[in-house]
mmCIF file of C-alpha atoms in Angstrom:
data_model
loop_
_atom_site.group_PDB
_atom_site.id
_atom_site.type_symbol
_atom_site.label_atom_id
_atom_site.label_comp_id
_atom_site.label_asym_id
_atom_site.label_seq_id
_atom_site.Cartn_x
_atom_site.Cartn_y
_atom_site.Cartn_z
ATOM 1 C CA MET A 1 -87.698 158.086 56.500
ATOM 2 C CA ALA A 2 -88.922 157.153 59.955
ATOM 3 C CA TYR A 3 -92.478 157.722 61.099
ATOM 4 C CA SER A 4 -92.929 160.123 64.005
ATOM 5 C CA LYS A 5 -94.420 158.612 67.148
ATOM 6 C CA LYS A 6 -97.395 160.938 66.674
ATOM 7 C CA VAL A 7 -98.174 159.487 63.250
ATOM 8 C CA VAL A 8 -97.787 155.905 64.454
ATOM 9 C CA ASP A 9 -99.982 156.493 67.533
ATOM 10 C CA LYS A 10 -102.661 158.283 65.533
ATOM 11 C CA PHE A 11 -102.624 155.596 62.850
ATOM 12 C CA GLU A 12 -102.850 152.729 65.358
ATOM 13 C CA ASN A 13 -105.574 154.377 67.433
ATOM 14 C CA THR A 14 -107.622 154.996 64.311
ATOM 15 C CA ILE A 15 -107.409 151.473 62.915
ATOM 16 C CA ASN A 16 -107.953 149.813 66.302
ATOM 17 C CA GLU A 17 -110.932 151.930 67.376
ATOM 18 C CA PRO A 18 -112.427 153.296 64.169
ATOM 19 C CA ALA A 19 -115.791 154.334 65.625
ATOM 20 C CA LYS A 20 -114.142 156.301 68.430
ATOM 21 C CA TYR A 21 -111.900 158.110 65.927
ATOM 22 C CA ASN A 22 -114.728 159.148 63.600
ATOM 23 C CA VAL A 23 -114.405 156.532 60.879
ATOM 24 C CA GLY A 24 -117.729 155.958 59.174
ATOM 25 C CA ARG A 25 -120.270 157.522 56.842
ATOM 26 C CA PHE A 26 -123.280 159.785 56.721
ATOM 27 C CA ASP A 27 -125.868 159.779 53.952
ATOM 28 C CA PRO A 28 -124.503 162.312 51.441
ATOM 29 C CA LYS A 29 -128.053 163.206 50.382
ATOM 30 C CA ASP A 30 -129.009 164.580 53.817
ATOM 31 C CA MET A 31 -129.355 168.366 53.817
ATOM 32 C CA ASP A 32 -127.191 168.852 56.909
ATOM 33 C CA ILE A 33 -124.254 166.873 55.482
ATOM 34 C CA GLY A 34 -121.363 168.183 53.395
ATOM 35 C CA THR A 35 -119.195 165.637 51.574
ATOM 36 C CA GLY A 36 -115.716 166.107 50.129
ATOM 37 C CA MET A 37 -113.786 163.401 48.318
ATOM 38 C CA VAL A 38 -110.301 164.188 47.045
ATOM 39 C CA GLY A 39 -107.391 162.274 45.572
ATOM 40 C CA ALA A 40 -107.394 159.294 43.220
ATOM 41 C CA PRO A 41 -106.582 155.576 43.512
ATOM 42 C CA ALA A 42 -103.839 155.949 40.896
ATOM 43 C CA CYS A 43 -102.112 158.489 43.164
ATOM 44 C CA GLY A 44 -102.342 156.152 46.148
ATOM 45 C CA ASP A 45 -104.394 158.599 48.220
ATOM 46 C CA VAL A 46 -108.152 159.074 48.488
ATOM 47 C CA MET A 47 -109.820 160.921 51.363
ATOM 48 C CA LYS A 48 -113.554 161.171 51.955
ATOM 49 C CA LEU A 49 -114.635 163.669 54.591
ATOM 50 C CA GLN A 50 -118.221 164.333 55.702
ATOM 51 C CA ILE A 51 -119.344 167.097 58.038
ATOM 52 C CA LYS A 52 -122.697 167.270 59.815
ATOM 53 C CA CYS A 53 -123.594 170.883 60.489
ATOM 54 C CA GLU A 54 -126.217 172.786 62.396
ATOM 55 C CA GLN A 55 -127.282 176.352 61.919
ATOM 56 C CA GLN A 56 -126.790 178.445 65.030
ATOM 57 C CA GLY A 57 -127.922 182.023 64.516
ATOM 58 C CA ASN A 58 -125.979 183.434 61.606
ATOM 59 C CA THR A 59 -123.362 180.723 61.472
ATOM 60 C CA HIS A 60 -123.191 176.995 60.886
ATOM 61 C CA VAL A 61 -121.369 174.789 63.377
ATOM 62 C CA ILE A 62 -119.802 171.415 62.656
ATOM 63 C CA LYS A 63 -121.486 169.008 65.066
ATOM 64 C CA ASP A 64 -120.024 165.736 63.847
ATOM 65 C CA VAL A 65 -117.532 164.461 61.311
ATOM 66 C CA LYS A 66 -116.993 161.125 59.593
ATOM 67 C CA PHE A 67 -114.120 160.157 57.337
ATOM 68 C CA LYS A 68 -112.613 157.316 55.340
ATOM 69 C CA THR A 69 -109.119 157.252 53.872
ATOM 70 C CA TYR A 70 -107.270 155.031 51.408
ATOM 71 C CA GLY A 71 -103.585 155.894 51.661
ATOM 72 C CA CYS A 72 -100.366 155.533 53.586
ATOM 73 C CA GLY A 73 -100.063 155.737 57.370
ATOM 74 C CA SER A 74 -99.412 159.493 57.195
ATOM 75 C CA ALA A 75 -102.528 160.031 55.078
ATOM 76 C CA ILE A 76 -104.694 158.123 57.535
ATOM 77 C CA ALA A 77 -103.107 159.974 60.471
ATOM 78 C CA SER A 78 -103.566 163.360 58.696
ATOM 79 C CA SER A 79 -107.268 162.857 58.063
ATOM 80 C CA SER A 80 -107.812 161.517 61.574
ATOM 81 C CA GLU A 81 -105.981 164.546 63.012
ATOM 82 C CA LEU A 82 -108.035 166.910 60.843
ATOM 83 C CA VAL A 83 -111.403 165.574 61.968
ATOM 84 C CA GLU A 84 -110.461 166.139 65.602
ATOM 85 C CA MET A 85 -109.702 169.769 64.789
ATOM 86 C CA LEU A 86 -113.102 170.212 63.135
ATOM 87 C CA ILE A 87 -115.721 169.213 65.677
ATOM 88 C CA GLY A 88 -117.312 172.242 67.319
ATOM 89 C CA LYS A 89 -115.844 174.753 64.858
ATOM 90 C CA THR A 90 -117.910 177.110 62.742
ATOM 91 C CA LEU A 91 -117.546 176.808 58.980
ATOM 92 C CA GLU A 92 -115.530 180.051 58.951
ATOM 93 C CA GLU A 93 -113.117 178.656 61.551
ATOM 94 C CA ALA A 94 -112.870 175.380 59.630
ATOM 95 C CA LYS A 95 -111.946 177.247 56.457
ATOM 96 C CA GLU A 96 -108.976 178.732 58.342
ATOM 97 C CA ILE A 97 -107.391 175.327 58.975
ATOM 98 C CA LYS A 98 -104.260 175.032 56.900
ATOM 99 C CA ASN A 99 -102.257 171.955 55.967
ATOM 100 C CA ILE A 100 -99.317 173.335 57.961
ATOM 101 C CA ASP A 101 -101.389 172.917 61.152
ATOM 102 C CA ILE A 102 -101.590 169.195 60.423
ATOM 103 C CA VAL A 103 -97.890 169.001 59.482
ATOM 104 C CA GLU A 104 -96.937 170.536 62.824
ATOM 105 C CA ALA A 105 -99.374 168.463 64.879
ATOM 106 C CA LEU A 106 -98.037 165.200 63.402
ATOM 107 C CA GLU A 107 -94.416 166.241 62.702
ATOM 108 C CA LEU A 108 -94.798 165.123 59.081
ATOM 109 C CA PRO A 109 -91.570 164.877 57.055
ATOM 110 C CA PRO A 110 -91.334 166.798 53.738
ATOM 111 C CA ILE A 111 -92.095 163.712 51.648
ATOM 112 C CA LYS A 112 -95.467 163.344 53.421
ATOM 113 C CA ILE A 113 -96.600 166.961 53.331
ATOM 114 C CA HIS A 114 -98.861 166.148 50.390
ATOM 115 C CA CYS A 115 -101.010 164.070 52.789
ATOM 116 C CA SER A 116 -101.785 167.181 54.833
ATOM 117 C CA VAL A 117 -102.554 169.144 51.636
ATOM 118 C CA LEU A 118 -105.074 166.495 50.649
ATOM 119 C CA ALA A 119 -106.669 166.719 54.103
ATOM 120 C CA GLU A 120 -107.031 170.492 53.738
ATOM 121 C CA ASP A 121 -108.571 170.006 50.270
ATOM 122 C CA SER A 122 -111.075 167.525 51.649
ATOM 123 C CA ILE A 123 -112.475 169.928 54.260
ATOM 124 C CA LYS A 124 -112.688 172.772 51.735
ATOM 125 C CA GLN A 125 -114.685 170.545 49.422
ATOM 126 C CA ALA A 126 -116.945 169.270 52.201
ATOM 127 C CA ILE A 127 -117.746 172.864 53.247
ATOM 128 C CA GLU A 128 -118.417 173.839 49.634
ATOM 129 C CA ASP A 129 -120.772 170.887 49.215
ATOM 130 C CA TYR A 130 -122.675 171.781 52.402
ATOM 131 C CA GLU A 131 -122.930 175.493 51.553
ATOM 132 C CA GLN A 132 -124.342 174.937 48.091
ATOM 133 C CA LYS A 133 -127.096 172.787 49.605
ATOM 134 C CA GLN A 134 -128.281 175.589 51.932
ATOM 135 C CA MET B 1 -115.771 120.190 59.024
ATOM 136 C CA ILE B 2 -119.419 120.521 58.125
ATOM 137 C CA LEU B 3 -122.007 118.135 56.768
ATOM 138 C CA LYS B 4 -124.193 118.983 53.825
ATOM 139 C CA TRP B 5 -127.855 118.538 53.045
ATOM 140 C CA LEU B 6 -129.607 117.016 50.021
ATOM 141 C CA GLU B 7 -130.782 120.370 48.632
ATOM 142 C CA VAL B 8 -127.163 121.466 48.521
ATOM 143 C CA HIS B 9 -126.262 118.333 46.552
ATOM 144 C CA ASP B 10 -128.944 119.254 44.016
ATOM 145 C CA ILE B 11 -127.764 122.853 43.826
ATOM 146 C CA LEU B 12 -124.208 121.743 43.153
ATOM 147 C CA ARG B 13 -125.351 119.170 40.572
ATOM 148 C CA GLU B 14 -127.165 121.919 38.671
ATOM 149 C CA GLY B 15 -123.854 123.693 38.267
ATOM 150 C CA PHE B 16 -121.879 120.685 37.001
ATOM 151 C CA ASP B 17 -121.983 121.962 33.417
ATOM 152 C CA ARG B 18 -120.158 125.086 34.559
ATOM 153 C CA SER B 19 -117.650 123.281 36.724
ATOM 154 C CA PRO B 20 -114.128 123.077 35.270
ATOM 155 C CA MET B 21 -113.863 119.536 36.560
ATOM 156 C CA PHE B 22 -116.703 118.322 34.335
ATOM 157 C CA ASN B 23 -116.619 120.674 31.355
ATOM 158 C CA GLY B 24 -112.861 120.583 31.013
ATOM 159 C CA ARG B 25 -112.599 124.375 30.646
ATOM 160 C CA ILE B 26 -109.443 125.247 32.526
ATOM 161 C CA GLN B 27 -109.792 128.978 31.813
ATOM 162 C CA SER B 28 -113.160 129.372 33.550
ATOM 163 C CA THR B 29 -113.758 132.423 35.702
ATOM 164 C CA GLY B 30 -115.780 132.846 38.836
ATOM 165 C CA PRO B 31 -115.574 131.741 42.440
ATOM 166 C CA ARG B 32 -113.363 128.781 43.107
ATOM 167 C CA TYR B 33 -113.766 126.066 45.671
ATOM 168 C CA CYS B 34 -112.230 122.669 45.971
ATOM 169 C CA PRO B 35 -113.847 120.528 43.219
ATOM 170 C CA SER B 36 -113.494 117.405 45.350
ATOM 171 C CA ILE B 37 -116.977 118.087 46.732
ATOM 172 C CA GLU B 38 -118.457 117.786 43.236
ATOM 173 C CA ASP B 39 -116.514 114.579 42.731
ATOM 174 C CA LYS B 40 -117.914 113.154 45.979
ATOM 175 C CA ILE B 41 -121.516 113.957 45.084
ATOM 176 C CA ASP B 42 -121.069 112.412 41.659
ATOM 177 C CA ARG B 43 -119.192 109.269 42.634
ATOM 178 C CA PHE B 44 -121.046 108.521 45.869
ATOM 179 C CA ALA B 45 -124.467 109.710 44.744
ATOM 180 C CA SER B 46 -126.225 107.272 47.040
ATOM 181 C CA LYS B 47 -124.830 108.926 50.161
ATOM 182 C CA ASP B 48 -127.055 111.622 51.629
ATOM 183 C CA LYS B 49 -124.308 113.494 53.407
ATOM 184 C CA HIS B 50 -120.630 114.254 52.871
ATOM 185 C CA GLN B 51 -117.943 116.008 54.822
ATOM 186 C CA ILE B 52 -116.121 119.039 53.562
ATOM 187 C CA PHE B 53 -113.308 120.994 55.114
ATOM 188 C CA VAL B 54 -113.507 124.735 55.535
ATOM 189 C CA GLU B 55 -110.247 126.642 55.800
ATOM 190 C CA PRO B 56 -110.921 129.665 58.012
ATOM 191 C CA GLU B 57 -108.214 131.777 56.333
ATOM 192 C CA GLY B 58 -110.202 131.980 53.133
ATOM 193 C CA TRP B 59 -113.515 132.680 54.795
ATOM 194 C CA THR B 60 -113.497 136.448 54.683
ATOM 195 C CA THR B 61 -110.977 137.215 51.960
ATOM 196 C CA GLU B 62 -111.983 138.612 48.610
ATOM 197 C CA GLU B 63 -110.408 140.930 46.057
ATOM 198 C CA ILE B 64 -106.921 139.598 46.671
ATOM 199 C CA TYR B 65 -104.557 138.977 43.768
ATOM 200 C CA VAL B 66 -101.267 137.154 43.505
ATOM 201 C CA ASN B 67 -98.847 139.090 41.317
ATOM 202 C CA GLY B 68 -96.823 137.142 38.821
ATOM 203 C CA ASP B 69 -97.251 133.647 37.455
ATOM 204 C CA VAL B 70 -98.033 131.338 40.383
ATOM 205 C CA ASN B 71 -96.176 128.427 38.750
ATOM 206 C CA ASN B 72 -93.240 130.141 37.055
ATOM 207 C CA LYS B 73 -91.974 132.407 39.808
ATOM 208 C CA VAL B 74 -89.190 132.370 42.371
ATOM 209 C CA LYS B 75 -90.529 129.993 45.001
ATOM 210 C CA ASN B 76 -89.579 131.923 48.115
ATOM 211 C CA ILE B 77 -91.191 135.235 47.264
ATOM 212 C CA LEU B 78 -94.886 136.002 47.262
ATOM 213 C CA ASN B 79 -96.217 139.312 46.012
ATOM 214 C CA ILE B 80 -99.901 139.899 46.686
ATOM 215 C CA SER B 81 -102.175 142.879 46.016
ATOM 216 C CA PHE B 82 -104.923 143.500 48.569
ATOM 217 C CA ALA B 83 -107.376 145.641 46.645
ATOM 218 C CA TYR B 84 -108.706 148.840 48.201
ATOM 219 C CA VAL B 85 -105.962 148.912 50.865
ATOM 220 C CA GLU B 86 -102.826 150.967 50.275
ATOM 221 C CA GLY B 87 -99.542 149.079 50.591
ATOM 222 C CA GLU B 88 -97.687 151.360 52.984
ATOM 223 C CA SER B 89 -100.592 151.492 55.436
ATOM 224 C CA LEU B 90 -100.669 147.692 55.354
ATOM 225 C CA ILE B 91 -96.961 147.539 56.153
ATOM 226 C CA MET B 92 -97.593 149.765 59.201
ATOM 227 C CA ALA B 93 -100.514 147.606 60.292
ATOM 228 C CA LEU B 94 -98.304 144.489 59.921
ATOM 229 C CA LYS B 95 -95.624 145.932 62.155
ATOM 230 C CA ASP B 96 -94.750 142.580 63.767
ATOM 231 C CA ILE B 97 -93.406 141.201 60.482
ATOM 232 C CA ALA B 98 -90.851 142.603 58.048
ATOM 233 C CA VAL B 99 -92.442 143.021 54.621
ATOM 234 C CA SER B 100 -92.195 145.467 51.714
ATOM 235 C CA SER B 101 -94.512 147.018 49.187
ATOM 236 C CA GLY B 102 -94.145 146.925 45.419
ATOM 237 C CA SER B 103 -91.249 145.077 43.815
ATOM 238 C CA ALA B 104 -87.749 144.839 45.331
ATOM 239 C CA CYS B 105 -86.339 147.500 43.009
ATOM 240 C CA THR B 106 -88.968 150.093 43.984
ATOM 241 C CA SER B 107 -89.131 149.405 47.711
ATOM 242 C CA ALA B 108 -87.578 152.765 48.609
ATOM 243 C CA SER B 109 -89.818 154.753 46.291
ATOM 244 C CA LEU B 110 -93.386 155.945 46.724
ATOM 245 C CA GLU B 111 -94.232 155.353 43.057
ATOM 246 C CA PRO B 112 -96.243 152.288 42.067
ATOM 247 C CA SER B 113 -93.851 149.587 40.885
ATOM 248 C CA TYR B 114 -93.212 149.676 37.141
ATOM 249 C CA VAL B 115 -92.627 145.923 37.314
ATOM 250 C CA LEU B 116 -96.124 145.292 38.622
ATOM 251 C CA ARG B 117 -97.557 147.712 36.081
ATOM 252 C CA ALA B 118 -95.724 145.775 33.329
ATOM 253 C CA LEU B 119 -97.368 142.602 34.694
ATOM 254 C CA GLY B 120 -100.674 144.229 33.904
ATOM 255 C CA ARG B 121 -101.613 145.600 37.304
ATOM 256 C CA LYS B 122 -103.341 148.981 37.348
ATOM 257 C CA ASP B 123 -101.701 151.685 39.486
ATOM 258 C CA GLU B 124 -103.984 151.189 42.464
ATOM 259 C CA LEU B 125 -103.383 147.424 42.595
ATOM 260 C CA ALA B 126 -99.647 148.056 42.193
ATOM 261 C CA SER B 127 -99.860 150.448 45.184
ATOM 262 C CA SER B 128 -101.802 147.839 47.122
ATOM 263 C CA SER B 129 -99.151 145.155 46.908
ATOM 264 C CA ILE B 130 -97.143 143.508 49.669
ATOM 265 C CA ARG B 131 -94.050 141.401 49.110
ATOM 266 C CA PHE B 132 -93.432 138.466 51.481
ATOM 267 C CA SER B 133 -90.084 136.664 51.485
ATOM 268 C CA PHE B 134 -89.554 133.208 52.950
ATOM 269 C CA GLY B 135 -86.260 131.631 53.914
ATOM 270 C CA ARG B 136 -84.914 128.380 55.306
ATOM 271 C CA PHE B 137 -85.577 129.644 58.834
ATOM 272 C CA THR B 138 -89.234 130.431 58.204
ATOM 273 C CA THR B 139 -91.405 128.079 60.253
ATOM 274 C CA ASP B 140 -95.017 126.910 59.924
ATOM 275 C CA GLU B 141 -95.795 128.897 63.063
ATOM 276 C CA ASP B 142 -94.400 132.049 61.418
ATOM 277 C CA ILE B 143 -96.749 131.497 58.486
ATOM 278 C CA GLU B 144 -99.803 130.799 60.668
ATOM 279 C CA TYR B 145 -99.091 133.918 62.678
ATOM 280 C CA THR B 146 -98.602 135.998 59.533
ATOM 281 C CA LEU B 147 -101.896 134.760 58.055
ATOM 282 C CA SER B 148 -103.838 135.823 61.126
ATOM 283 C CA LEU B 149 -102.053 139.209 61.160
ATOM 284 C CA ILE B 150 -102.845 139.811 57.489
ATOM 285 C CA ASN B 151 -106.522 138.933 57.864
ATOM 286 C CA HIS B 152 -106.881 141.263 60.832
ATOM 287 C CA ALA B 153 -104.932 144.112 59.186
ATOM 288 C CA VAL B 154 -106.737 143.951 55.831
ATOM 289 C CA GLU B 155 -110.104 143.830 57.579
ATOM 290 C CA ARG B 156 -109.312 146.889 59.692
ATOM 291 C CA LEU B 157 -107.897 148.917 56.815
ATOM 292 C CA ARG B 158 -110.788 148.088 54.508
ATOM 293 C CA GLU B 159 -113.142 149.406 57.189
ATOM 294 C CA LEU B 160 -111.301 152.717 56.799
ATOM 295 C CA SER B 161 -111.200 152.626 53.008
ATOM 296 C CA PRO B 162 -113.590 154.749 50.911
ATOM 297 C CA LEU B 163 -112.685 152.553 47.916
ATOM 298 C CA TRP B 164 -113.764 149.364 49.693
ATOM 299 C CA GLU B 165 -116.994 151.140 50.677
ATOM 300 C CA MET B 166 -117.599 152.032 47.035
ATOM 301 C CA TYR B 167 -116.843 148.479 45.953
ATOM 302 C CA LEU B 168 -119.406 147.158 48.479
ATOM 303 C CA ASP B 169 -121.920 149.710 47.197
ATOM 304 C CA GLY B 170 -121.406 148.298 43.708
ATOM 305 C CA ILE B 171 -119.754 151.420 42.281
ATOM 306 C CA ASP B 172 -117.300 150.889 39.413
ATOM 307 C CA LEU B 173 -114.224 152.896 40.401
ATOM 308 C CA ASP B 174 -113.238 153.364 36.767
ATOM 309 C CA THR B 175 -116.361 155.485 36.226
ATOM 310 C CA VAL B 176 -115.665 157.931 39.066
ATOM 311 C CA ASP B 177 -114.576 161.499 38.347
ATOM 312 C CA TRP B 178 -111.675 161.809 40.803
ATOM 313 C CA GLN B 179 -110.905 165.280 42.185
ATOM 314 C CA THR B 180 -107.156 165.629 42.053
ATOM 315 C CA HIS B 181 -104.904 168.685 42.163
#
């Protein structure tokens, strides 16, 4: 299995310039932050995703995102790709993001599709966490 | 090379009863450093300063485990687990050198190596392992270069790792309720 150039580029950009590619943390106790953590060390994949949202009229918009990932190159690339898709979206739009969007953006092979599924799970959980705080 | 001060001598002397060199307990646990400094303070107690050597490679490394018995193993293979960093991501970050993850028999598989698990490594440490092979053409320069690559790669990947973050926060990963499918 060879890595696609997109995965390699995304992976390298993320590890070389973590701050620019949204690696970091927010305080999970803040009211405008939603946190999702999915996966398990025993499975070799753990993703932590945090969204910072702002209410605008009737909707909430994702203003900023921070993530951290323990996992293979495809997992790191998938979560990095996901966070770029999230900034500026409303929560409703974010809920529409499917793992297949990440698979297509990164040209993930079948054996790595589970990385994109985990990324989708992480955003769903982060949104859920934020919504139950409001 | 750095010189020490008298308060440091006293601090080290206070710990002599816990030092393997003086209490004879080979199976002690805890941080290790070269015991020659304790020997120097003891034997040359009248001197108010001594020189010690600091190896920069060890300066920032922690939570790194050699897999297998260090003495009774094949001499040209080194299998090391870098905790809180996943093996495959480390291979990608070490792209200038050819290495593998897990044991030789599981190198093509994504599963944690059953060999490492049989050696007592938990799944996450088994997934965090890298296997280095040396041969008769491996030079000192190759090793120096590899050391600097590893330090840089592990540091960068730990910055990305939620597990390393939790470790630094003092959270015991075994107590976490992981959300899996």
